[in-house]
Coordinates of C-alpha atoms in Angstrom, one line a residue:
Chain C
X77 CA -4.0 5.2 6.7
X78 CA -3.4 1.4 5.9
X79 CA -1.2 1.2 2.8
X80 CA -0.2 -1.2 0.2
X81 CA 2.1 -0.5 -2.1
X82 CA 2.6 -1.8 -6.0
X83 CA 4.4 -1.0 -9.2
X84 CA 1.7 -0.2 -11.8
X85 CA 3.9 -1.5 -14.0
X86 CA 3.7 -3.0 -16.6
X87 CA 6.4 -5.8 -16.1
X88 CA 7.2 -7.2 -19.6
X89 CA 8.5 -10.7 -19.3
X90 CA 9.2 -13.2 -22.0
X91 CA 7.3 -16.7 -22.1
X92 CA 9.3 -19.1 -19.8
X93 CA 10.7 -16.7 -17.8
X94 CA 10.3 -16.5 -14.2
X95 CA 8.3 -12.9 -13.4
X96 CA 9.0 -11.5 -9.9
X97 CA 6.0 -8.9 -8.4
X98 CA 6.4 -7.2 -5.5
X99 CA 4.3 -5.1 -2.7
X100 CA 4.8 -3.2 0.0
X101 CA 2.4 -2.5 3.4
X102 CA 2.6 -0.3 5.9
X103 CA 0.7 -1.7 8.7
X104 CA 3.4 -3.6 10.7
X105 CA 0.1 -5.0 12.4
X106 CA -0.9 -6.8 9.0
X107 CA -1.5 -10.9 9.3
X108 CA -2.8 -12.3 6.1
X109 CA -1.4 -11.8 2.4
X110 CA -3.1 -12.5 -0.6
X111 CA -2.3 -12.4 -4.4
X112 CA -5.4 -12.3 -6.6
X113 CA -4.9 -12.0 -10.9
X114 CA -7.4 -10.2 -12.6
X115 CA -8.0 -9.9 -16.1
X116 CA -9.0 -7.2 -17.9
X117 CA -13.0 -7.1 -18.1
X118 CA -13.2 -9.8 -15.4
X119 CA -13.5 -10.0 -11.4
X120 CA -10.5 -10.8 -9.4
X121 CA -9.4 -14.6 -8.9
X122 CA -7.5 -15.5 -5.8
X123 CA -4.1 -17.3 -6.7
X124 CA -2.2 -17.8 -2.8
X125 CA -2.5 -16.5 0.2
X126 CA 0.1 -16.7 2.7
X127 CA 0.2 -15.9 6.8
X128 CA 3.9 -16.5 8.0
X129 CA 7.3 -15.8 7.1
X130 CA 8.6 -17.3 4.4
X131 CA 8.3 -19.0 1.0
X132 CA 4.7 -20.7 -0.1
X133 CA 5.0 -22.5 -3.5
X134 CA 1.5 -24.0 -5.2
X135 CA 2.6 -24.7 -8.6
X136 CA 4.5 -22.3 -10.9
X137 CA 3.6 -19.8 -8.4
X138 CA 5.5 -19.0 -5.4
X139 CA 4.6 -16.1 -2.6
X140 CA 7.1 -15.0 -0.2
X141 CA 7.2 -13.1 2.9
X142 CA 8.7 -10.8 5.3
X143 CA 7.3 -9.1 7.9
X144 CA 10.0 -7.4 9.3
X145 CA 10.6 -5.8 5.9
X146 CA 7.0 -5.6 5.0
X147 CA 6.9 -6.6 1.7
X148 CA 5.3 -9.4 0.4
X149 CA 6.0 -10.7 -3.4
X150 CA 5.0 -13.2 -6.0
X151 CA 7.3 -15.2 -8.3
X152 CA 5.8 -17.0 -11.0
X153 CA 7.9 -19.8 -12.7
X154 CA 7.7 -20.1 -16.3
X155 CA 5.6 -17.1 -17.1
X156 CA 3.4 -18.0 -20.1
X157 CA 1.1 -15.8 -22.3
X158 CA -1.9 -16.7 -20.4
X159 CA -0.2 -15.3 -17.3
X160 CA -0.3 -11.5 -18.2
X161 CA -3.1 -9.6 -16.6
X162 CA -3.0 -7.1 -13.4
X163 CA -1.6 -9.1 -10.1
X164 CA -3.3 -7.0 -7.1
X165 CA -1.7 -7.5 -3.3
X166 CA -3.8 -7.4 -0.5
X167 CA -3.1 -7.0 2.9
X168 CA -5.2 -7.5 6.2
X169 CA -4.6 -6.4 9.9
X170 CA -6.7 -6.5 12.9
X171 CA -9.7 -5.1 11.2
X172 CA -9.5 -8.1 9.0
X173 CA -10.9 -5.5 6.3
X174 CA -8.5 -6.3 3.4
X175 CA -6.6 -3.2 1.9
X176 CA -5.6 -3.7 -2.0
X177 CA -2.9 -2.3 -4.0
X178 CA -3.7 -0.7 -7.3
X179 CA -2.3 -3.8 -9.1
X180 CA 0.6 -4.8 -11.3
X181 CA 0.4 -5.1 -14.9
X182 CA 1.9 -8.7 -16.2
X183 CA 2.7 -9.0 -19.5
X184 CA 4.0 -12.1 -20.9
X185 CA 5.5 -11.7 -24.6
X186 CA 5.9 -14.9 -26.8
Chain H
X68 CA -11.9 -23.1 -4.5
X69 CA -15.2 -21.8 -3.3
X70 CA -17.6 -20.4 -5.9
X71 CA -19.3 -17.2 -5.3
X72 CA -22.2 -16.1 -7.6
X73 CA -23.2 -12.4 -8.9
X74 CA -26.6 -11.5 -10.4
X75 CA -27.0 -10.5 -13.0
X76 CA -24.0 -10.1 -14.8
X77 CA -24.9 -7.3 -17.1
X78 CA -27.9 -4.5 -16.6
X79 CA -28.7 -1.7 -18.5
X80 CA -31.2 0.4 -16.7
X81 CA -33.0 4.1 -17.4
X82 CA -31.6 7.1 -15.1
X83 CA -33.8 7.3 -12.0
X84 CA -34.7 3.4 -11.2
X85 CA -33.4 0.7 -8.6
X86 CA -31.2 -1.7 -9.8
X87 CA -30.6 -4.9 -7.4
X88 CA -27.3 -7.3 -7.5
X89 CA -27.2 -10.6 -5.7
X90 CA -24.3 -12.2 -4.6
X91 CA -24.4 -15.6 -3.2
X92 CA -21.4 -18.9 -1.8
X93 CA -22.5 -21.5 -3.0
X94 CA -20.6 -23.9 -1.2
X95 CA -19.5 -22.0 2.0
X96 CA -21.2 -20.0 4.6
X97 CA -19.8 -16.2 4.2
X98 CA -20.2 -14.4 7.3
X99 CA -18.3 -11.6 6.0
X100 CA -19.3 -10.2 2.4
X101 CA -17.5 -7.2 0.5
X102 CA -19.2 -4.9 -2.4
X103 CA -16.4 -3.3 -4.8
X104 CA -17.1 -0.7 -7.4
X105 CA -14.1 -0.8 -10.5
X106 CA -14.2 2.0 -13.0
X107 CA -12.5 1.5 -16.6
X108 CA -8.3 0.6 -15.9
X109 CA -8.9 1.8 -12.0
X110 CA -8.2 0.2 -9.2
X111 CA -10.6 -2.2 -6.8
X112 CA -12.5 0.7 -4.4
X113 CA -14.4 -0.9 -1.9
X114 CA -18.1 0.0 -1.1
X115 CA -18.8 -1.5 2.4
X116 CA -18.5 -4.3 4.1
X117 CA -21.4 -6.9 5.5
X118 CA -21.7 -8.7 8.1
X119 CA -24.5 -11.3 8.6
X120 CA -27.6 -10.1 10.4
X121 CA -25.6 -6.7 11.0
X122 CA -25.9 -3.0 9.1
X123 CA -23.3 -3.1 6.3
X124 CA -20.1 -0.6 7.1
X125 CA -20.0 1.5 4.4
X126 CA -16.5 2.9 3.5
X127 CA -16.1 6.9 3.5
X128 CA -17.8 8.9 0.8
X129 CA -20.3 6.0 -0.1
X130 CA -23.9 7.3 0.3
X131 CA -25.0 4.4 2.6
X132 CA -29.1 5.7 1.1
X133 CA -28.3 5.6 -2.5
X134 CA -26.1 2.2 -2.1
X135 CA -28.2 -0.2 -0.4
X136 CA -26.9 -4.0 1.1
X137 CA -29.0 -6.1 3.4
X138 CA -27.2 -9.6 4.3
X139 CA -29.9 -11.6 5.5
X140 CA -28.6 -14.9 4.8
X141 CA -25.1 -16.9 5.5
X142 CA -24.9 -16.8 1.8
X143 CA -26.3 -14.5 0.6
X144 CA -26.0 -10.6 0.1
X145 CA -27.4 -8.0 -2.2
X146 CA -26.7 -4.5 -3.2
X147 CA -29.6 -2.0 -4.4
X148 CA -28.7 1.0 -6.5
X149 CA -31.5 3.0 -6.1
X150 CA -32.1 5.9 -8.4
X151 CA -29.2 4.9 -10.3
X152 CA -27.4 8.2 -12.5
X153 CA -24.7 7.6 -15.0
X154 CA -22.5 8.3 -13.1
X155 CA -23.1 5.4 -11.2
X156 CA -22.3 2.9 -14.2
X157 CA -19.5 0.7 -13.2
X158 CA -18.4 -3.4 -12.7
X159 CA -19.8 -3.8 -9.1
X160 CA -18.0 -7.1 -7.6
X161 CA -19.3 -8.5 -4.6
X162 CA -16.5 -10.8 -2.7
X163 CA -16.9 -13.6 0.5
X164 CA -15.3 -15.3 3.1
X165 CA -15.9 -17.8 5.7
X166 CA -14.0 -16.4 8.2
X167 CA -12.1 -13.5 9.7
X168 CA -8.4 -13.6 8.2
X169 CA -9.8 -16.0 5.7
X170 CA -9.2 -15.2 2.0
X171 CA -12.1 -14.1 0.1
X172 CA -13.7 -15.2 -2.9
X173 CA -14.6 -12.9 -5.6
X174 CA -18.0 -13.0 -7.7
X175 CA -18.0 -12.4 -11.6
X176 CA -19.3 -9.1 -10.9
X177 CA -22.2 -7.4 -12.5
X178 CA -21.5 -4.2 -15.1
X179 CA -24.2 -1.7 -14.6
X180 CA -24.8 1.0 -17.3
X181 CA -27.6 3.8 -16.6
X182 CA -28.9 5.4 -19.6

């Protein structure tokens, strides 16, 4: 059973802080990471994706992985109000059938 | 970044009829389509998964015969709950991608409530 692992949350950050999400997989196998932000009553939006090791920054967002620890996370720079909704992680393998977490609640206080 | 569409976006329908969702890419060829059900402050579950010009994989516990998808076309995909119950109200979100290992693109998603 493929696993991805997130803190429900939620993460209360101040506006201009930076916010720092995190998620764990268990499929050492697993080859493409994604962040997607989804507010409540709407459909998920994809913010980064990310394939190798390392740091990808688009923006006030910045995604960083490492496979040999198997966690991927999600910094976001100068958190603002409009940045608090659920972050959801999802991993894919082999299968290429992407595996969700259950999502991390952001929210950004003024 | 690609746009996917979802059709319609709200449907209210009686216990006992067919309800059909479209998803389409507009501006990218989706070989790969997903169908998600979300209930109220749950988590994404998905449905199945459909390939172009193949039988949909339906994940376990989804009644393949009560959850219809046909993906005829390189963009587009639709999902037919046929004699819907209450139980099946929920925001159905369809997703594509170009590509395998691509990222996928979510629709708006289409909130169903049966009567």
């Amino acid at each position: 059973q493929k696993e991805v692992e997130q803190n429900s949350g939620p993460l209360s950050v101040p506006e201009g802080a930076i916010a720092s999400l995190n998620c764990t997989y268990s499929d050492r196998g697993s080859q493409s990471f994604f962040w997607y932000r989804q507010y409540s009553g709407k459909s998920p939006e994809l913010i980064m994706f990310i394939y190798s090791n390392g740091d990808k920054e688009d923006g006030r967002f910045t995604a960083q992985l490492n496979k040999a620890s198997q966690y991927v996370s999600l910094l976001i720079r100068d958190s603002q109000p409009s940045d608090s909704a659920t972050y959801l992680c999802a991993v894919s393998g082999g299968s290429y059938i992407p595996t969700f977490g259950r999502g991390t609640s952001l929210i950004v206080h003024p | 970044g690609a746009v996917v569409s979802q059709h319609p976006s709200r449907v209210i329908c009686k216990s006992g009829t067919s309800v059909k969702i479209e998803c389409r890419s507009l501006d990218f060829q989706a070989t790969t389509m997903f169908w998600y059900r979300q209930f109220p402050k749950q988590s994404l579950m998905l449905m199945a998964t459909s390939n172009e010009g193949s039988k949909a994989t339906y994940e376990q516990g989804v009644e393949k015969d009560k959850f219809l998808i046909n993906h005829a076309s390189l963009t587009l995909s639709t999902l037919t709950v046929t004699s819907a119950h209450p139980e099946d109200s929920s925001f159905y979100i369809c997703s594509a991608r170009e590509a395998p290992g691509d990222e996928q693109y979510f629709g708006p998603g289409t909130r169903l409530t049966v009567t």
